[in-house]
Amino acid sequence: MEKVIKLLTKYYPVYLSGLWGTLWISAATVLFGCLLGLLVALMRMSRNKVLGAVSHVYIEVLRGTPVLLQLYFFWIGLPKLVPFELSDTQCIVAALAVNASAFISEIIRAGIGAVDKGQWEAARSIGLSEVHVMTHVILPQAIKNILPALCNEFISTVKGTSLASVFFVGELMTSFKSVSSATFLALQSLTIVGAIYFTLNFVLSRLLQVLERRLMVSD
Amino acid sequence: MTDVILRTEDLKKNFGQLEVLKGITTEIRRGKVVSIIGPSGGGKSTFLRCLNRLEMPDAGKVFFRGQDITDKKLDISKYRQSIGMVFQHFNVFPNMTVLENVTLAPVLEKKVPKEQAREDAMALLCRVGLSDKAEEYPRKLSGGQKQRLAIVRALAMKPEVMLFDEPTSALDPEMVKEVLNVIRELTRSGMTILIVTHEMSFAREVSDRVLFICDGVIKEEGTPEQIFTCPHDPSTIKFLSMVL
């Protein structure tokens, strides 16, 4: 315990910058993962067979291969594919977001599928455009259904960012590695990082619970 | 011919192997109230749902003021704004307040200013006795209130035709009356109305014309007098003897 406190007092800037890294990598992953996931879910549900097949393959490949492999793939491959400069961190965020999108898209699809068919019909019958049917009637109800599942996905996204430490892109696990190699106090440093992760996810799940309750006002 | 608002021509619809509509040809005149009766599974609801293309007919045509609405190039949501529909299971939007349910489509699709839409909605809600529920969510409403809300939601788009698909079938008996009263009032306002119903006395009272649909075709049609007092078709006679 003493050593933990010693580490904290001496190296707190390292942990703080690690926390910051984890926070923004997570936020970017969740944001882009959700947007991409929504797009993939809509493709998957569209009547267009090509879009459906493409999204199906996309989901299966991303679910069927290890995240770490995908990170390497993006880290090595993405800079060769795009005509502009990409930092390691950007490659990693892209990989994490793409990976998360596969899972999020399936959650969204299930949520949309769970909305009563009558809601679609009623929304169409009053003359709403297909876009408005989705944005004003179906998605708000779907999001309420899927919030618990999304919460799980967000938490596993936060934890998943630890894999980025393989590429030393500056998040909590990277902080652990730097501090423990400088001090040889691996277990203590790990404890600190573990506590931060736990706190982070605890707060996150509480925030989502509050959001869930606010969305439940109509029930 | 000018006062024909809806016309169907040999309308057919299959669900898989099942032929639900086997060719329905009829016309609906503006301002008339037409009841559609018949046994369950006979195609009444499917016929109604083809009129606003919630079901796409497999063959045949539907004309609204002379325009073919089975044309795939037609802006269908624009067309549906002129055709209100009320469902058996209400289908009010649970994620919005009563008022928002009503103002949603006018504001989004007709670009009615929010204040104006609110005023119009309140006037309509007042007409059906729901003005005190404007800020409530639908979960707090009874079945009858939900259905009145659904009617108002459709009316808010100022449709030229209203389709009612068994509007009282999912209601508790004590709430049927309040919904029928609203529809009755509407029939007196000159609105063109098609109503699929099992409320025979109501159909008899408000209709200008009654269609008896059975096995995917119109077996018999006529004034309520003709249909209810001296039906000719054996299937109509059989059906009426069972429900009356």
mmCIF file of N, CA and C in Angstrom, chain B residues 117-205:
data_model
loop_
_atom_site.group_PDB
_atom_site.id
_atom_site.type_symbol
_atom_site.label_atom_id
_atom_site.label_comp_id
_atom_site.label_asym_id
_atom_site.label_seq_id
_atom_site.Cartn_x
_atom_site.Cartn_y
_atom_site.Cartn_z
ATOM 1 N N ALA B 117 -49.314 24.378 -35.146
ATOM 2 C CA ALA B 117 -49.603 22.946 -35.031
ATOM 3 C C ALA B 117 -50.170 22.631 -33.651
ATOM 4 N N ARG B 118 -49.606 23.286 -32.650
ATOM 5 C CA ARG B 118 -50.085 23.080 -31.272
ATOM 6 C C ARG B 118 -51.539 23.508 -31.129
ATOM 7 N N GLU B 119 -51.821 24.678 -31.680
ATOM 8 C CA GLU B 119 -53.187 25.200 -31.596
ATOM 9 C C GLU B 119 -54.177 24.267 -32.288
ATOM 10 N N ASP B 120 -53.814 23.865 -33.510
ATOM 11 C CA ASP B 120 -54.681 22.962 -34.264
ATOM 12 C C ASP B 120 -54.893 21.664 -33.495
ATOM 13 N N ALA B 121 -53.786 21.156 -32.934
ATOM 14 C CA ALA B 121 -53.854 19.890 -32.208
ATOM 15 C C ALA B 121 -54.764 20.024 -30.991
ATOM 16 N N MET B 122 -54.605 21.136 -30.276
ATOM 17 C CA MET B 122 -55.431 21.329 -29.076
ATOM 18 C C MET B 122 -56.917 21.402 -29.446
ATOM 19 N N ALA B 123 -57.195 22.061 -30.559
ATOM 20 C CA ALA B 123 -58.592 22.157 -30.998
ATOM 21 C C ALA B 123 -59.152 20.767 -31.285
ATOM 22 N N LEU B 124 -58.345 19.948 -31.957
ATOM 23 C CA LEU B 124 -58.788 18.584 -32.275
ATOM 24 C C LEU B 124 -58.940 17.751 -31.008
ATOM 25 N N LEU B 125 -57.952 17.872 -30.109
ATOM 26 C CA LEU B 125 -58.008 17.096 -28.861
ATOM 27 C C LEU B 125 -59.253 17.491 -28.059
ATOM 28 N N CYS B 126 -59.566 18.775 -28.121
ATOM 29 C CA CYS B 126 -60.736 19.295 -27.435
ATOM 30 C C CYS B 126 -61.999 18.623 -27.983
ATOM 31 N N ARG B 127 -62.043 18.516 -29.299
ATOM 32 C CA ARG B 127 -63.202 17.931 -29.972
ATOM 33 C C ARG B 127 -63.469 16.508 -29.506
ATOM 34 N N VAL B 128 -62.399 15.759 -29.170
ATOM 35 C CA VAL B 128 -62.602 14.369 -28.750
ATOM 36 C C VAL B 128 -62.457 14.213 -27.236
ATOM 37 N N GLY B 129 -62.408 15.350 -26.535
ATOM 38 C CA GLY B 129 -62.378 15.298 -25.079
ATOM 39 C C GLY B 129 -61.061 14.861 -24.478
ATOM 40 N N LEU B 130 -59.947 15.213 -25.136
ATOM 41 C CA LEU B 130 -58.644 14.792 -24.621
ATOM 42 C C LEU B 130 -57.741 15.975 -24.294
ATOM 43 N N SER B 131 -58.304 17.184 -24.296
ATOM 44 C CA SER B 131 -57.428 18.353 -24.140
ATOM 45 C C SER B 131 -56.710 18.352 -22.792
ATOM 46 N N ASP B 132 -57.328 17.758 -21.777
ATOM 47 C CA ASP B 132 -56.663 17.744 -20.473
ATOM 48 C C ASP B 132 -55.541 16.705 -20.404
ATOM 49 N N LYS B 133 -55.424 15.883 -21.444
ATOM 50 C CA LYS B 133 -54.380 14.850 -21.451
ATOM 51 C C LYS B 133 -53.194 15.247 -22.335
ATOM 52 N N ALA B 134 -53.221 16.461 -22.867
ATOM 53 C CA ALA B 134 -52.243 16.852 -23.893
ATOM 54 C C ALA B 134 -50.793 16.577 -23.490
ATOM 55 N N GLU B 135 -50.473 16.808 -22.219
ATOM 56 C CA GLU B 135 -49.067 16.658 -21.813
ATOM 57 C C GLU B 135 -48.749 15.273 -21.250
ATOM 58 N N GLU B 136 -49.746 14.393 -21.235
ATOM 59 C CA GLU B 136 -49.510 13.044 -20.710
ATOM 60 C C GLU B 136 -48.852 12.165 -21.762
ATOM 61 N N TYR B 137 -48.235 11.089 -21.301
ATOM 62 C CA TYR B 137 -47.774 10.074 -22.237
ATOM 63 C C TYR B 137 -48.893 9.047 -22.427
ATOM 64 N N PRO B 138 -48.925 8.407 -23.599
ATOM 65 C CA PRO B 138 -50.038 7.494 -23.909
ATOM 66 C C PRO B 138 -50.229 6.366 -22.901
ATOM 67 N N ARG B 139 -49.167 5.986 -22.193
ATOM 68 C CA ARG B 139 -49.327 4.858 -21.261
ATOM 69 C C ARG B 139 -50.383 5.149 -20.201
ATOM 70 N N LYS B 140 -50.636 6.454 -19.965
ATOM 71 C CA LYS B 140 -51.614 6.807 -18.953
ATOM 72 C C LYS B 140 -53.040 6.821 -19.491
ATOM 73 N N LEU B 141 -53.188 6.578 -20.786
ATOM 74 C CA LEU B 141 -54.519 6.639 -21.385
ATOM 75 C C LEU B 141 -55.182 5.272 -21.388
ATOM 76 N N SER B 142 -56.498 5.278 -21.360
ATOM 77 C CA SER B 142 -57.252 4.034 -21.529
ATOM 78 C C SER B 142 -57.273 3.686 -23.009
ATOM 79 N N GLY B 143 -57.724 2.485 -23.322
ATOM 80 C CA GLY B 143 -57.809 2.071 -24.720
ATOM 81 C C GLY B 143 -58.640 3.030 -25.562
ATOM 82 N N GLY B 144 -59.772 3.429 -25.021
ATOM 83 C CA GLY B 144 -60.650 4.334 -25.748
ATOM 84 C C GLY B 144 -59.994 5.684 -25.999
ATOM 85 N N GLN B 145 -59.259 6.145 -24.982
ATOM 86 C CA GLN B 145 -58.569 7.426 -25.137
ATOM 87 C C GLN B 145 -57.448 7.314 -26.168
ATOM 88 N N LYS B 146 -56.746 6.174 -26.144
ATOM 89 C CA LYS B 146 -55.684 5.973 -27.127
ATOM 90 C C LYS B 146 -56.253 6.000 -28.535
ATOM 91 N N GLN B 147 -57.414 5.360 -28.700
ATOM 92 C CA GLN B 147 -57.978 5.313 -30.042
ATOM 93 C C GLN B 147 -58.470 6.692 -30.473
ATOM 94 N N ARG B 148 -58.999 7.458 -29.533
ATOM 95 C CA ARG B 148 -59.412 8.819 -29.893
ATOM 96 C C ARG B 148 -58.188 9.645 -30.282
ATOM 97 N N LEU B 149 -57.084 9.415 -29.539
ATOM 98 C CA LEU B 149 -55.830 10.098 -29.887
ATOM 99 C C LEU B 149 -55.383 9.701 -31.300
ATOM 100 N N ALA B 150 -55.478 8.404 -31.598
ATOM 101 C CA ALA B 150 -55.052 7.932 -32.921
ATOM 102 C C ALA B 150 -55.887 8.591 -34.023
ATOM 103 N N ILE B 151 -57.172 8.781 -33.748
ATOM 104 C CA ILE B 151 -58.043 9.435 -34.737
ATOM 105 C C ILE B 151 -57.599 10.885 -34.943
ATOM 106 N N VAL B 152 -57.327 11.556 -33.824
ATOM 107 C CA VAL B 152 -56.906 12.954 -33.904
ATOM 108 C C VAL B 152 -55.552 13.076 -34.619
ATOM 109 N N ARG B 153 -54.669 12.139 -34.332
ATOM 110 C CA ARG B 153 -53.353 12.162 -34.979
ATOM 111 C C ARG B 153 -53.513 12.089 -36.499
ATOM 112 N N ALA B 154 -54.444 11.253 -36.947
ATOM 113 C CA ALA B 154 -54.679 11.144 -38.385
ATOM 114 C C ALA B 154 -55.340 12.411 -38.923
ATOM 115 N N LEU B 155 -56.304 12.956 -38.163
ATOM 116 C CA LEU B 155 -57.034 14.143 -38.631
ATOM 117 C C LEU B 155 -56.134 15.374 -38.722
ATOM 118 N N ALA B 156 -55.078 15.393 -37.904
ATOM 119 C CA ALA B 156 -54.194 16.559 -37.872
ATOM 120 C C ALA B 156 -53.548 16.822 -39.225
ATOM 121 N N MET B 157 -53.460 15.790 -40.065
ATOM 122 C CA MET B 157 -52.883 15.978 -41.398
ATOM 123 C C MET B 157 -53.929 16.463 -42.397
ATOM 124 N N LYS B 158 -55.133 16.750 -41.901
ATOM 125 C CA LYS B 158 -56.240 17.192 -42.767
ATOM 126 C C LYS B 158 -56.404 16.286 -43.987
ATOM 127 N N PRO B 159 -56.613 15.007 -43.733
ATOM 128 C CA PRO B 159 -56.720 14.059 -44.843
ATOM 129 C C PRO B 159 -58.045 14.231 -45.582
ATOM 130 N N GLU B 160 -58.100 13.715 -46.803
ATOM 131 C CA GLU B 160 -59.349 13.776 -47.565
ATOM 132 C C GLU B 160 -60.171 12.510 -47.368
ATOM 133 N N VAL B 161 -59.472 11.453 -46.942
ATOM 134 C CA VAL B 161 -60.149 10.173 -46.706
ATOM 135 C C VAL B 161 -59.658 9.639 -45.368
ATOM 136 N N MET B 162 -60.551 9.019 -44.619
ATOM 137 C CA MET B 162 -60.123 8.343 -43.397
ATOM 138 C C MET B 162 -60.442 6.852 -43.517
ATOM 139 N N LEU B 163 -59.435 6.031 -43.206
ATOM 140 C CA LEU B 163 -59.621 4.588 -43.213
ATOM 141 C C LEU B 163 -59.631 4.103 -41.765
ATOM 142 N N PHE B 164 -60.658 3.358 -41.408
ATOM 143 C CA PHE B 164 -60.716 2.803 -40.055
ATOM 144 C C PHE B 164 -60.650 1.287 -40.164
ATOM 145 N N ASP B 165 -59.628 0.706 -39.551
ATOM 146 C CA ASP B 165 -59.458 -0.746 -39.627
ATOM 147 C C ASP B 165 -59.853 -1.372 -38.291
ATOM 148 N N GLU B 166 -61.074 -1.802 -38.184
ATOM 149 C CA GLU B 166 -61.625 -2.365 -36.945
ATOM 150 C C GLU B 166 -61.269 -1.522 -35.723
ATOM 151 N N PRO B 167 -61.702 -0.267 -35.718
ATOM 152 C CA PRO B 167 -61.236 0.664 -34.681
ATOM 153 C C PRO B 167 -61.707 0.325 -33.273
ATOM 154 N N THR B 168 -62.722 -0.528 -33.142
ATOM 155 C CA THR B 168 -63.207 -0.805 -31.785
ATOM 156 C C THR B 168 -62.989 -2.254 -31.364
ATOM 157 N N SER B 169 -62.333 -3.041 -32.229
ATOM 158 C CA SER B 169 -62.221 -4.476 -31.940
ATOM 159 C C SER B 169 -61.318 -4.802 -30.755
ATOM 160 N N ALA B 170 -60.366 -3.895 -30.460
ATOM 161 C CA ALA B 170 -59.451 -4.192 -29.355
ATOM 162 C C ALA B 170 -59.860 -3.475 -28.073
ATOM 163 N N LEU B 171 -61.051 -2.891 -28.098
ATOM 164 C CA LEU B 171 -61.469 -2.085 -26.942
ATOM 165 C C LEU B 171 -62.334 -2.880 -25.972
ATOM 166 N N ASP B 172 -62.227 -2.499 -24.709
ATOM 167 C CA ASP B 172 -63.171 -3.041 -23.736
ATOM 168 C C ASP B 172 -64.563 -2.510 -24.088
ATOM 169 N N PRO B 173 -65.597 -3.313 -23.839
ATOM 170 C CA PRO B 173 -66.955 -2.934 -24.270
ATOM 171 C C PRO B 173 -67.367 -1.527 -23.833
ATOM 172 N N GLU B 174 -66.980 -1.130 -22.627
ATOM 173 C CA GLU B 174 -67.463 0.174 -22.150
ATOM 174 C C GLU B 174 -66.791 1.339 -22.878
ATOM 175 N N MET B 175 -65.745 1.028 -23.663
ATOM 176 C CA MET B 175 -65.057 2.125 -24.352
ATOM 177 C C MET B 175 -65.423 2.217 -25.822
ATOM 178 N N VAL B 176 -66.152 1.204 -26.288
ATOM 179 C CA VAL B 176 -66.518 1.178 -27.705
ATOM 180 C C VAL B 176 -67.342 2.419 -28.049
ATOM 181 N N LYS B 177 -68.245 2.759 -27.152
ATOM 182 C CA LYS B 177 -69.180 3.836 -27.434
ATOM 183 C C LYS B 177 -68.481 5.177 -27.653
ATOM 184 N N GLU B 178 -67.515 5.469 -26.769
ATOM 185 C CA GLU B 178 -66.863 6.780 -26.869
ATOM 186 C C GLU B 178 -66.115 6.924 -28.190
ATOM 187 N N VAL B 179 -65.558 5.807 -28.678
ATOM 188 C CA VAL B 179 -64.848 5.862 -29.954
ATOM 189 C C VAL B 179 -65.839 5.960 -31.117
ATOM 190 N N LEU B 180 -66.916 5.179 -31.028
ATOM 191 C CA LEU B 180 -67.930 5.250 -32.082
ATOM 192 C C LEU B 180 -68.554 6.647 -32.157
ATOM 193 N N ASN B 181 -68.696 7.277 -31.005
ATOM 194 C CA ASN B 181 -69.252 8.641 -31.003
ATOM 195 C C ASN B 181 -68.378 9.602 -31.797
ATOM 196 N N VAL B 182 -67.069 9.452 -31.611
ATOM 197 C CA VAL B 182 -66.138 10.319 -32.341
ATOM 198 C C VAL B 182 -66.242 10.057 -33.842
ATOM 199 N N ILE B 183 -66.301 8.771 -34.194
ATOM 200 C CA ILE B 183 -66.389 8.432 -35.615
ATOM 201 C C ILE B 183 -67.725 8.907 -36.185
ATOM 202 N N ARG B 184 -68.785 8.754 -35.392
ATOM 203 C CA ARG B 184 -70.109 9.192 -35.840
ATOM 204 C C ARG B 184 -70.103 10.686 -36.141
ATOM 205 N N GLU B 185 -69.486 11.438 -35.250
ATOM 206 C CA GLU B 185 -69.406 12.882 -35.449
ATOM 207 C C GLU B 185 -68.666 13.193 -36.745
ATOM 208 N N LEU B 186 -67.616 12.407 -36.979
ATOM 209 C CA LEU B 186 -66.798 12.601 -38.182
ATOM 210 C C LEU B 186 -67.602 12.298 -39.450
ATOM 211 N N THR B 187 -68.471 11.283 -39.365
ATOM 212 C CA THR B 187 -69.260 10.932 -40.551
ATOM 213 C C THR B 187 -70.216 12.064 -40.931
ATOM 214 N N ARG B 188 -70.542 12.894 -39.948
ATOM 215 C CA ARG B 188 -71.474 13.991 -40.228
ATOM 216 C C ARG B 188 -70.761 15.216 -40.777
ATOM 217 N N SER B 189 -69.415 15.176 -40.738
ATOM 218 C CA SER B 189 -68.664 16.369 -41.140
ATOM 219 C C SER B 189 -68.371 16.388 -42.632
ATOM 220 N N GLY B 190 -68.813 15.364 -43.354
ATOM 221 C CA GLY B 190 -68.592 15.363 -44.796
ATOM 222 C C GLY B 190 -67.296 14.697 -45.215
ATOM 223 N N MET B 191 -66.587 14.100 -44.271
ATOM 224 C CA MET B 191 -65.349 13.387 -44.570
ATOM 225 C C MET B 191 -65.668 12.088 -45.308
ATOM 226 N N THR B 192 -64.817 11.728 -46.255
ATOM 227 C CA THR B 192 -64.944 10.427 -46.903
ATOM 228 C C THR B 192 -64.380 9.375 -45.961
ATOM 229 N N ILE B 193 -65.179 8.373 -45.662
ATOM 230 C CA ILE B 193 -64.753 7.406 -44.647
ATOM 231 C C ILE B 193 -64.968 5.976 -45.123
ATOM 232 N N LEU B 194 -63.942 5.165 -44.939
ATOM 233 C CA LEU B 194 -64.096 3.719 -45.126
ATOM 234 C C LEU B 194 -63.841 3.067 -43.784
ATOM 235 N N ILE B 195 -64.739 2.225 -43.370
ATOM 236 C CA ILE B 195 -64.568 1.623 -42.055
ATOM 237 C C ILE B 195 -64.818 0.107 -42.119
ATOM 238 N N VAL B 196 -63.788 -0.609 -41.715
ATOM 239 C CA VAL B 196 -63.930 -2.056 -41.565
ATOM 240 C C VAL B 196 -64.423 -2.283 -40.145
ATOM 241 N N THR B 197 -65.525 -2.931 -39.989
ATOM 242 C CA THR B 197 -66.071 -3.035 -38.633
ATOM 243 C C THR B 197 -66.899 -4.296 -38.425
ATOM 244 N N HIS B 198 -66.977 -4.681 -37.169
ATOM 245 C CA HIS B 198 -67.876 -5.757 -36.775
ATOM 246 C C HIS B 198 -69.072 -5.211 -36.007
ATOM 247 N N GLU B 199 -69.118 -3.854 -35.899
ATOM 248 C CA GLU B 199 -70.247 -3.226 -35.210
ATOM 249 C C GLU B 199 -71.373 -3.030 -36.218
ATOM 250 N N MET B 200 -72.209 -4.054 -36.369
ATOM 251 C CA MET B 200 -73.195 -4.033 -37.444
ATOM 252 C C MET B 200 -74.213 -2.906 -37.292
ATOM 253 N N SER B 201 -74.649 -2.662 -36.067
ATOM 254 C CA SER B 201 -75.671 -1.619 -35.929
ATOM 255 C C SER B 201 -75.074 -0.250 -36.228
ATOM 256 N N PHE B 202 -73.828 -0.089 -35.895
ATOM 257 C CA PHE B 202 -73.161 1.176 -36.202
ATOM 258 C C PHE B 202 -73.015 1.342 -37.716
ATOM 259 N N ALA B 203 -72.576 0.255 -38.371
ATOM 260 C CA ALA B 203 -72.415 0.294 -39.825
ATOM 261 C C ALA B 203 -73.745 0.663 -40.477
ATOM 262 N N ARG B 204 -74.784 0.054 -39.980
ATOM 263 C CA ARG B 204 -76.114 0.285 -40.533
ATOM 264 C C ARG B 204 -76.547 1.735 -40.352
ATOM 265 N N GLU B 205 -76.186 2.278 -39.190
ATOM 266 C CA GLU B 205 -76.607 3.632 -38.853
ATOM 267 C C GLU B 205 -75.878 4.707 -39.666
#
